[in-house]
Coordinates of C-alpha atoms (C1' of nucleotides) in Angstrom, one line a residue:
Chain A
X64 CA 2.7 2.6 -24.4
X65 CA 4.9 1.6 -27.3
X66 CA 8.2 2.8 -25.7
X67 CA 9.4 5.3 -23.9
X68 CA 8.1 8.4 -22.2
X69 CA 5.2 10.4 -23.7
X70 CA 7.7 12.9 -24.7
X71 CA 9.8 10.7 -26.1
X72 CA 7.2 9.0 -28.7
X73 CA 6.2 12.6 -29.5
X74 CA 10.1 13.6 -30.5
X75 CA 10.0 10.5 -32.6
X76 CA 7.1 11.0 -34.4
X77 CA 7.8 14.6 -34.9
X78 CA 11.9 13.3 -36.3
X79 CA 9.6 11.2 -39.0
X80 CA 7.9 14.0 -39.8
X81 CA 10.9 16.2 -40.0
X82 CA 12.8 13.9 -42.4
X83 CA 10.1 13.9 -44.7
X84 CA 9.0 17.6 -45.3
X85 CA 11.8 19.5 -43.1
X86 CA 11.1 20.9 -39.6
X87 CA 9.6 24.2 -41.1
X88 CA 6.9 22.3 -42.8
X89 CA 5.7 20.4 -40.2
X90 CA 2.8 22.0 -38.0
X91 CA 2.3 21.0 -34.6
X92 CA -1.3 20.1 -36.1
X93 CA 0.5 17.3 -38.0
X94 CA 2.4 16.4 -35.2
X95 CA -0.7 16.0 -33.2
X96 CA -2.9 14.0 -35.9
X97 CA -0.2 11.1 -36.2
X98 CA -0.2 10.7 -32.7
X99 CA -4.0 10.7 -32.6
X100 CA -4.7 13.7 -30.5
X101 CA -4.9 17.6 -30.6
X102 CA -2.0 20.0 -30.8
X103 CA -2.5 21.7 -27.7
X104 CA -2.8 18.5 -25.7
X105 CA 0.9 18.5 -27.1
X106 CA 1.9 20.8 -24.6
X107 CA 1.3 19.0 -21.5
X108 CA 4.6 17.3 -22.5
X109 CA 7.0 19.4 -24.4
X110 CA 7.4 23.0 -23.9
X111 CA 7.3 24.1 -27.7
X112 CA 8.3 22.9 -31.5
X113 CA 12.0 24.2 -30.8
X114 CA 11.7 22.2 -27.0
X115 CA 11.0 19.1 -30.2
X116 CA 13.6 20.6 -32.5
X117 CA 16.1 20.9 -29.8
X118 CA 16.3 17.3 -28.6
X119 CA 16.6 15.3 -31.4
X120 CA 19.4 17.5 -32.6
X121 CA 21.4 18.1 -29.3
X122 CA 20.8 14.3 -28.0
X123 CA 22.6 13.1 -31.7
X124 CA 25.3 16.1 -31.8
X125 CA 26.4 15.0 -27.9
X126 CA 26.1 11.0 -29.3
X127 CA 28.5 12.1 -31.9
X128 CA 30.8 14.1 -29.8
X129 CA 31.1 11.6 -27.1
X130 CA 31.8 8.7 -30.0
X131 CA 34.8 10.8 -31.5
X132 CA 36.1 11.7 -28.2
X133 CA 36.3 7.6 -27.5
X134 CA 38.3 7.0 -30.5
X135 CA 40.2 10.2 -29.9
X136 CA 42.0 8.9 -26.8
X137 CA 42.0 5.4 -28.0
X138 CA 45.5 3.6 -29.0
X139 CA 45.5 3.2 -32.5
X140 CA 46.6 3.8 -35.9
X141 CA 45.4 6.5 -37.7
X142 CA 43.5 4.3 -40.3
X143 CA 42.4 2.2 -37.5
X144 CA 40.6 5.5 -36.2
X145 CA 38.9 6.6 -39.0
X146 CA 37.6 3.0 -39.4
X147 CA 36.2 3.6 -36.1
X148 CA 34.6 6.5 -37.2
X149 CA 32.4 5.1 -40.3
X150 CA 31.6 2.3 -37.6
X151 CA 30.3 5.3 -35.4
X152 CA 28.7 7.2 -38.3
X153 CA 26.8 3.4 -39.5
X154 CA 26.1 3.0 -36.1
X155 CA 24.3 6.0 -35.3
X156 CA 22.6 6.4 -38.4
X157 CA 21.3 2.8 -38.5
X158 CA 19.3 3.6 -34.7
X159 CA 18.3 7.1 -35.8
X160 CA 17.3 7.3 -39.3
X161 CA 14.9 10.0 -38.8
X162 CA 16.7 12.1 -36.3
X163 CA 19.6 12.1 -38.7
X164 CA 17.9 14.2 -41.2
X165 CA 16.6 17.3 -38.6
X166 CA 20.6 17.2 -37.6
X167 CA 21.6 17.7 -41.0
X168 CA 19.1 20.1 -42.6
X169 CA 17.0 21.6 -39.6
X170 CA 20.4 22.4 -37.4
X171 CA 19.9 26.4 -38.4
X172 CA 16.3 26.5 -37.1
X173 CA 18.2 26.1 -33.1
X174 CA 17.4 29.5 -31.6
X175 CA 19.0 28.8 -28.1
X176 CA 21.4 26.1 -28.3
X177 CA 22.4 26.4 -32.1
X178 CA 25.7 28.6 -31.2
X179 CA 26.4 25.0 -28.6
X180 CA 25.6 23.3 -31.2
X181 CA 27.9 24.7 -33.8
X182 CA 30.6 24.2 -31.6
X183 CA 30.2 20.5 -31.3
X184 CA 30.4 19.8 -34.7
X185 CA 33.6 22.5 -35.3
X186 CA 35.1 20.3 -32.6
X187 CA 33.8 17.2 -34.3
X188 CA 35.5 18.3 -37.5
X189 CA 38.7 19.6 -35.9
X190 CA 39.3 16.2 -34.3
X191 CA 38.3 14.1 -37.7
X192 CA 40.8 16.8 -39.5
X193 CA 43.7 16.4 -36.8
X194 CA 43.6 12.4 -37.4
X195 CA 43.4 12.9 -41.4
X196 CA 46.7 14.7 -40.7
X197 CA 48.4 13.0 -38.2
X198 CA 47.6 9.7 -40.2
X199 CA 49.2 11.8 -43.3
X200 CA 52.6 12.4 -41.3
X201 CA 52.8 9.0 -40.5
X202 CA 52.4 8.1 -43.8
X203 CA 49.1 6.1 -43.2
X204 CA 47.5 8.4 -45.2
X205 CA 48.1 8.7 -49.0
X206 CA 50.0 12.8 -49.4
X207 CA 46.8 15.2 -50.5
X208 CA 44.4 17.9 -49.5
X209 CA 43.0 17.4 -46.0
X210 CA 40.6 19.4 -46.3
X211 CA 39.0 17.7 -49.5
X212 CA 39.6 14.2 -47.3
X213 CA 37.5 15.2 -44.5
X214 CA 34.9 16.5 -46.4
X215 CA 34.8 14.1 -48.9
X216 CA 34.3 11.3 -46.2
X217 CA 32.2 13.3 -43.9
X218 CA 30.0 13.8 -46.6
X219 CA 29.6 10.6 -47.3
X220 CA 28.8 9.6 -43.9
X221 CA 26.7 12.8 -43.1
X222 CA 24.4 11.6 -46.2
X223 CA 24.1 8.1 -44.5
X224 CA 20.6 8.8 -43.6
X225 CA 19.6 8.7 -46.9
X226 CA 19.8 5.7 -48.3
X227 CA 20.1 3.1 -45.5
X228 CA 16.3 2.9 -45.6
X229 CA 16.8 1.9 -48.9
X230 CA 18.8 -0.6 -48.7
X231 CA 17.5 -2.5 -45.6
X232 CA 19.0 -5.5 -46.8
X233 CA 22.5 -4.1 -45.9
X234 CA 23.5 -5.7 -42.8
X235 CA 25.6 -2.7 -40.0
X236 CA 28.9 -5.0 -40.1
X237 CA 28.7 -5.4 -44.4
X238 CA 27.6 -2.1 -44.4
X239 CA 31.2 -0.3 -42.8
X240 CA 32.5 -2.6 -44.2
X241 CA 31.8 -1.7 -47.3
X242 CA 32.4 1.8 -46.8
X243 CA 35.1 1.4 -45.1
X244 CA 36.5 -0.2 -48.6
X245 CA 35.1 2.6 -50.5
X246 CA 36.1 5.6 -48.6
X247 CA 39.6 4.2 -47.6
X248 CA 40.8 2.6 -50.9
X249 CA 38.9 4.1 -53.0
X250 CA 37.0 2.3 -56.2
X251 CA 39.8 2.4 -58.7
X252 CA 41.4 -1.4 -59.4
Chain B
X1458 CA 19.5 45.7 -63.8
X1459 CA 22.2 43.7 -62.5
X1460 CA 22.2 40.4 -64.8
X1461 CA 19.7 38.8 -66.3
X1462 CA 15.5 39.2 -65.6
X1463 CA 13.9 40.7 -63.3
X1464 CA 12.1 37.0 -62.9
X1465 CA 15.6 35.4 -63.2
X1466 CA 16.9 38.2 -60.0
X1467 CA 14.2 37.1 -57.8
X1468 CA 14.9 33.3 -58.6
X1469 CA 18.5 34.3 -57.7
X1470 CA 17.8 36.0 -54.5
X1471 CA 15.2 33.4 -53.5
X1472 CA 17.6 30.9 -53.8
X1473 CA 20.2 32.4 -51.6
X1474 CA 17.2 32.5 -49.1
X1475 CA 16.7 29.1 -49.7
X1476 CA 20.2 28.1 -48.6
X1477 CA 20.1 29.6 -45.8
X1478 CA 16.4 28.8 -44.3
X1479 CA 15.2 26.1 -46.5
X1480 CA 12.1 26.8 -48.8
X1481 CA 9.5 26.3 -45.9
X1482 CA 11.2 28.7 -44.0
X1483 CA 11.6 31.9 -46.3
X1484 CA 8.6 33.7 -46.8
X1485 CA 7.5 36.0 -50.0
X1486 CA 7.8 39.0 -47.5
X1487 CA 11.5 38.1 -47.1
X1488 CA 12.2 37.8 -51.0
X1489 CA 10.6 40.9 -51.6
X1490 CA 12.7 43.1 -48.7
X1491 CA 15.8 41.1 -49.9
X1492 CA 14.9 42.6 -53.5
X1493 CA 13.8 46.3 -52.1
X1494 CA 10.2 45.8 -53.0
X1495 CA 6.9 44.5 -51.8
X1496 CA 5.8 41.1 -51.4
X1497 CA 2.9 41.2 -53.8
X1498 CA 5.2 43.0 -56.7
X1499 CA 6.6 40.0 -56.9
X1500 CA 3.3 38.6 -58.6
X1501 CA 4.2 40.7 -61.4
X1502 CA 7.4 38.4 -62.6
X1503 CA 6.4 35.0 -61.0
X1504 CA 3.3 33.5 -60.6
X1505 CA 3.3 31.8 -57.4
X1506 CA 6.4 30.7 -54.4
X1507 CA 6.2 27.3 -56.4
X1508 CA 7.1 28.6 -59.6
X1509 CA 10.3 30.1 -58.1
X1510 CA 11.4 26.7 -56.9
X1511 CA 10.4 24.5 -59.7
X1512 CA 12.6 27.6 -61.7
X1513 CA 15.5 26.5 -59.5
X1514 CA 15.4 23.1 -59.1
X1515 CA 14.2 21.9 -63.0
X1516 CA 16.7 23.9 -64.1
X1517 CA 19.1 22.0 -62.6
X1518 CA 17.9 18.6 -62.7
X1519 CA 18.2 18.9 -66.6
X1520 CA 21.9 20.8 -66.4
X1521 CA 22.8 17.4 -64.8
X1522 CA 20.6 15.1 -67.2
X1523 CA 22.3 16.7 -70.2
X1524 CA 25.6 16.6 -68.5
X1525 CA 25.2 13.0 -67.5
X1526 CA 23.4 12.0 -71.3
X1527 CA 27.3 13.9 -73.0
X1528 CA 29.3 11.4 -70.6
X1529 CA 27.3 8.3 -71.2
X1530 CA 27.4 8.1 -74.8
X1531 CA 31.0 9.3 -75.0
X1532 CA 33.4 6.8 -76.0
X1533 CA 35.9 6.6 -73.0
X1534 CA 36.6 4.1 -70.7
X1535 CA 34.4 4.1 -67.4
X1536 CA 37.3 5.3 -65.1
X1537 CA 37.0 8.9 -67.1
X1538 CA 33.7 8.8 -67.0
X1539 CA 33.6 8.8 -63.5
X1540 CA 36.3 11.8 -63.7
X1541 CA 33.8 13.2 -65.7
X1542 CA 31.0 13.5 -63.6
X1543 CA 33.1 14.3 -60.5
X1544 CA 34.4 17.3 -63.1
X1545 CA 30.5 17.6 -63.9
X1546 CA 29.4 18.3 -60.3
X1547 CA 32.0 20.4 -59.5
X1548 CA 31.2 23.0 -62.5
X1549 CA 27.9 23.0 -62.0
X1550 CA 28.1 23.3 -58.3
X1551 CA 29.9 26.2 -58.7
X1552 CA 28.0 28.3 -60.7
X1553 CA 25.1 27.3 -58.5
X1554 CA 25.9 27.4 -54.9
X1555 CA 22.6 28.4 -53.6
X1556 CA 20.4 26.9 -56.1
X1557 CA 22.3 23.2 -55.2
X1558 CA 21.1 23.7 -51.6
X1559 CA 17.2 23.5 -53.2
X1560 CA 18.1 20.5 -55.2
X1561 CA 18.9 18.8 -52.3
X1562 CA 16.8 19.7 -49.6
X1563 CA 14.1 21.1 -51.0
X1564 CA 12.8 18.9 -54.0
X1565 CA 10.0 17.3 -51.7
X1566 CA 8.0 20.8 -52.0
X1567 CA 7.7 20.6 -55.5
X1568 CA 4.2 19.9 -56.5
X1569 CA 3.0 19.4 -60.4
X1570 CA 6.5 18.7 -61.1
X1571 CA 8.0 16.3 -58.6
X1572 CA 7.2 13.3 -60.6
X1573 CA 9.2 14.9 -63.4
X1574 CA 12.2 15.7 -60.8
X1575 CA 12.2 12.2 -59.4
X1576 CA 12.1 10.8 -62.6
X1577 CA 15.1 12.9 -63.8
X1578 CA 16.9 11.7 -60.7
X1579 CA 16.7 8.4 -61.1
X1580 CA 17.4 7.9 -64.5
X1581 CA 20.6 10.1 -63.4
X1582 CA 21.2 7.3 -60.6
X1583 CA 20.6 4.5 -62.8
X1584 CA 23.5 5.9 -65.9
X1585 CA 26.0 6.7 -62.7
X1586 CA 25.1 2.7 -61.4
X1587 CA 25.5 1.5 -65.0
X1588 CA 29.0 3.0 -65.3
X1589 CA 30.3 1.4 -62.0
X1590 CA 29.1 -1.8 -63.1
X1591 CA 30.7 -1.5 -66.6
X1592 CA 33.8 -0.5 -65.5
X1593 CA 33.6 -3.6 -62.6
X1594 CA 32.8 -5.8 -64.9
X1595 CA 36.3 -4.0 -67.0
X1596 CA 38.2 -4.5 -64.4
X1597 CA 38.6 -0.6 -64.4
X1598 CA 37.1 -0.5 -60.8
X1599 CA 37.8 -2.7 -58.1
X1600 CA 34.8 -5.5 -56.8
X1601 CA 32.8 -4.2 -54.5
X1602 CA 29.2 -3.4 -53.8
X1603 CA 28.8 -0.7 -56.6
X1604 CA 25.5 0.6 -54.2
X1605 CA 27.5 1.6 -52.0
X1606 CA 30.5 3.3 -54.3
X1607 CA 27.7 4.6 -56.0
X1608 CA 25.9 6.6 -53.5
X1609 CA 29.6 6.8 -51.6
X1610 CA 30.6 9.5 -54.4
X1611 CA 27.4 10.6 -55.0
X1612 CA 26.6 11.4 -51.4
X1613 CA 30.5 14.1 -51.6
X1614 CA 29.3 15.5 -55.3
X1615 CA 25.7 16.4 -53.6
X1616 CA 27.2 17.7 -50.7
X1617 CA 30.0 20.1 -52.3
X1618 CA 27.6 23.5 -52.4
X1619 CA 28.1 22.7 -48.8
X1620 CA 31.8 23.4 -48.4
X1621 CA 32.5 24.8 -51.5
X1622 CA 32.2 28.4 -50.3
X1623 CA 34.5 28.1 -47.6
X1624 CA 36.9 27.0 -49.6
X1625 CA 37.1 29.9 -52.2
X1626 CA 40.5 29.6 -52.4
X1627 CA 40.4 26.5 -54.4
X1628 CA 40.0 26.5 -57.9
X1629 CA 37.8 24.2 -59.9
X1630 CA 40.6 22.7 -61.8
X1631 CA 42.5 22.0 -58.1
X1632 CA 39.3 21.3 -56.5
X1633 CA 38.2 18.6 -59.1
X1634 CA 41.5 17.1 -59.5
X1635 CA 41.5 16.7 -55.5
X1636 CA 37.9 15.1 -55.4
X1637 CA 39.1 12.4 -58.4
X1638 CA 42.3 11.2 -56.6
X1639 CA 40.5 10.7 -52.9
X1640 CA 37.1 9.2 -54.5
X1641 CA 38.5 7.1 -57.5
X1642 CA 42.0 6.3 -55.2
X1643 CA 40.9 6.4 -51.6
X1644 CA 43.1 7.7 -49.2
X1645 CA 45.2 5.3 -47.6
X1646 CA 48.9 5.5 -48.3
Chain C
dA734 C1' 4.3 64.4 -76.7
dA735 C1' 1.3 60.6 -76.4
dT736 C1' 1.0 56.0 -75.4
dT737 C1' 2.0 51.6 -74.1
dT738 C1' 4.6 48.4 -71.1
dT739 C1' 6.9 47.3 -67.0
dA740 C1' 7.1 47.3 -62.3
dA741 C1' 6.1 49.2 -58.3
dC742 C1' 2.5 50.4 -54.8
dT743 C1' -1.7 50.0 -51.0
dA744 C1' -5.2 47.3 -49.0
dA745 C1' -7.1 43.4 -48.1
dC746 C1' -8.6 38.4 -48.1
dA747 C1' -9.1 33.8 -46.3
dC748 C1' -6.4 30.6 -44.0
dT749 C1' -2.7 28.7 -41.2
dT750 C1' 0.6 29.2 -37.6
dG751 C1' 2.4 28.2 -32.6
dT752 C1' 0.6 28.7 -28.3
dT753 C1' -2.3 29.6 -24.0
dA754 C1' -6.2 29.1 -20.7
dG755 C1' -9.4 26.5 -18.6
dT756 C1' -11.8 22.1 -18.4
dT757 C1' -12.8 17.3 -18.5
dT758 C1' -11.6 12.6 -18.8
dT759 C1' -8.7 8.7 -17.8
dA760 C1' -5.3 6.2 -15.0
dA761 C1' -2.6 5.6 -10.9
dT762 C1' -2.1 5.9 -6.1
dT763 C1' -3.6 6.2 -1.5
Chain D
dA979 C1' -13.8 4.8 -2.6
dA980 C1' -11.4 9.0 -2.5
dT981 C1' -7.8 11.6 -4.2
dT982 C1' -4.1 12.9 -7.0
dA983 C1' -1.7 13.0 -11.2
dA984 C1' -1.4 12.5 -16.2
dA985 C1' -3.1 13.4 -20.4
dA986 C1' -6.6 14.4 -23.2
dC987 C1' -10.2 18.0 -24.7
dT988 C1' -12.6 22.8 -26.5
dA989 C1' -12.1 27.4 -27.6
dA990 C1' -9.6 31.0 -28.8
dC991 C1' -5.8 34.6 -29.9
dA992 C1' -2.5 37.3 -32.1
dA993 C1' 0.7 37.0 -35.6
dG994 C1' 2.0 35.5 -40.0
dT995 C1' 1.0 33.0 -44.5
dG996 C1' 0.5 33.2 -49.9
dT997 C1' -2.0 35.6 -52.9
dT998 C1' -5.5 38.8 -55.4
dA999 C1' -7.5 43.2 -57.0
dG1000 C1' -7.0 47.6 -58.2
dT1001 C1' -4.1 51.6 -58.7
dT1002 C1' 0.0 54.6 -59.5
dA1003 C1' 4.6 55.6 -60.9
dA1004 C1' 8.5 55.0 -63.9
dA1005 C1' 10.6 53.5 -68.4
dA1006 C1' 10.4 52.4 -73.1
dT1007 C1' 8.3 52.8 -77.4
dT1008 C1' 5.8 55.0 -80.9

DNA sequence: AATTTTAACTAACACTTGTTAGTTTTAATT
DNA sequence: AATTAAAACTAACAAGTGTTAGTTAAAATT
């Protein structure tokens, strides 16, 4: 066994599969040919494609909201914080490539746990919001639109998945770094 | 008729679809009940499900190409250019919520005209790159890595069909004048 | 009013989908 | 060596897929 449980090497292969065509078009016929078996044999392990679906997107969701929640408690500036959070966002990213894309395109095919899941990342954005602000009070934060803040840097670090693979070069710590640059001070000299 | 063909209504309907499910996920049953009608009256305005998503998505990919080609030979400094596209995203974004959600999610379903797409794309990439660089070189834009600036503002302009209908009450004047001060200027006080 | 065009319909096709049942093989444990 | 557990298999199903053929109704044009 490469690593992990059966179950486990069958959610990675299906996240691969998922970042590249989207969960919808993936069969569990193409699951089951890039691990070298049959789809039904598939089933002695998970329960169904949404039992697939389901873990790589929950698992990453709860990663996320147990990361914020650290640096929510934590004792430190604003700025300092949302550092903290691009360090999260490289982090994660950089260990689940893959899984990053089903949690940012595939979230709306939950059936079950998509209403849980909807209120992890309301919470995730109300805490990233309430340190945008609080950092804006303080006057950490340059006076603007919030709202265009958070998205704008969310965004960034939502779309993460995309292009680390490209750029494998890129070591984690240059990599924040380097965002952090960017999405902090911005690119004008 | 509403606006436009009746070709050009289901293109418009499919594409709300689209946002919502993702391509994979909608079927020519559900276009045709979300336009009153039958799946296979359809066939009478479009020739296949592919030809309503190349529609959407090559129709865009050039609305940016010709957008980017007015920038680039324009004879402003890099900082507006940058402005420029920002202002670039945001119009077109707005006029095509749903079809933006194809563009971005959806492009790896194209078939006879992918190769087209992804050249379109990174041609686009390569003008944006080749501004940064100018204007870093200029001294208009602070040294950095301009990968990471560029796919840093790139990532928020591909992202803002995501948020821009929750925000209706911003206009596109606000919302691009917003969107240049936090990605040209950063946010930190 | 007659005719052409546009756009809907019904019916069906060949194929693919996720999944289940039951069985056999392989591996691990006693 | 005997037994149990894990993981593969074959075969099949019911439902859903994009699409085609042929036909009818409505609208526009002559």
């Amino acid at each position: 066994m490469k690593q992990g449980t059966r179950k486990q090497q069958i959610v990675n292969v299906a996240a691969r599969l998922f970042k590249e065509r989207g969960y919808s078009a993936v069969t569990m016929r193409d699951i089951a040919t890039a691990m070298g078996i049959k789809a039904s044999s598939l089933y002695n392990h998970i329960s169904s494609k949404q039992d697939i679906l389901t873990n790589i997107i929950i698992f990453l969701a709860e990663e996320f909201t147990n990361g914020m929640e650290a640096i929510r408690v934590s004792n430190i500036s604003n700025i300092e914080k949302l550092n903290q959070i691009i360090e999260l966002h490289v982090n994660i990213t950089i260990q689940n490539t893959f899984e990053m894309a089903s949690l940012n395109n595939d979230w709306m095919h939950l059936e079950e746990r998509l209403e849980y899941y909807l209120k992890l990342r309301d919470d995730y954005e109300d805490n990233f919001r309430e340190i945008i602000v609080e950092g804006m009070s303080n006057n950490e934060i340059v006076n603007g639109n919030p709202e265009v803040m958070l998205f704008s840097i969310l965004s960034t670090l939502r779309s993460l998945y995309l292009w680390i693979p490209k750029k494998e070069d890129l070591k984690p710590e240059e990599l924040s770094k380097n965002l952090i640059n960017v999405l902090i001070n911005g690119v004008k000299a």
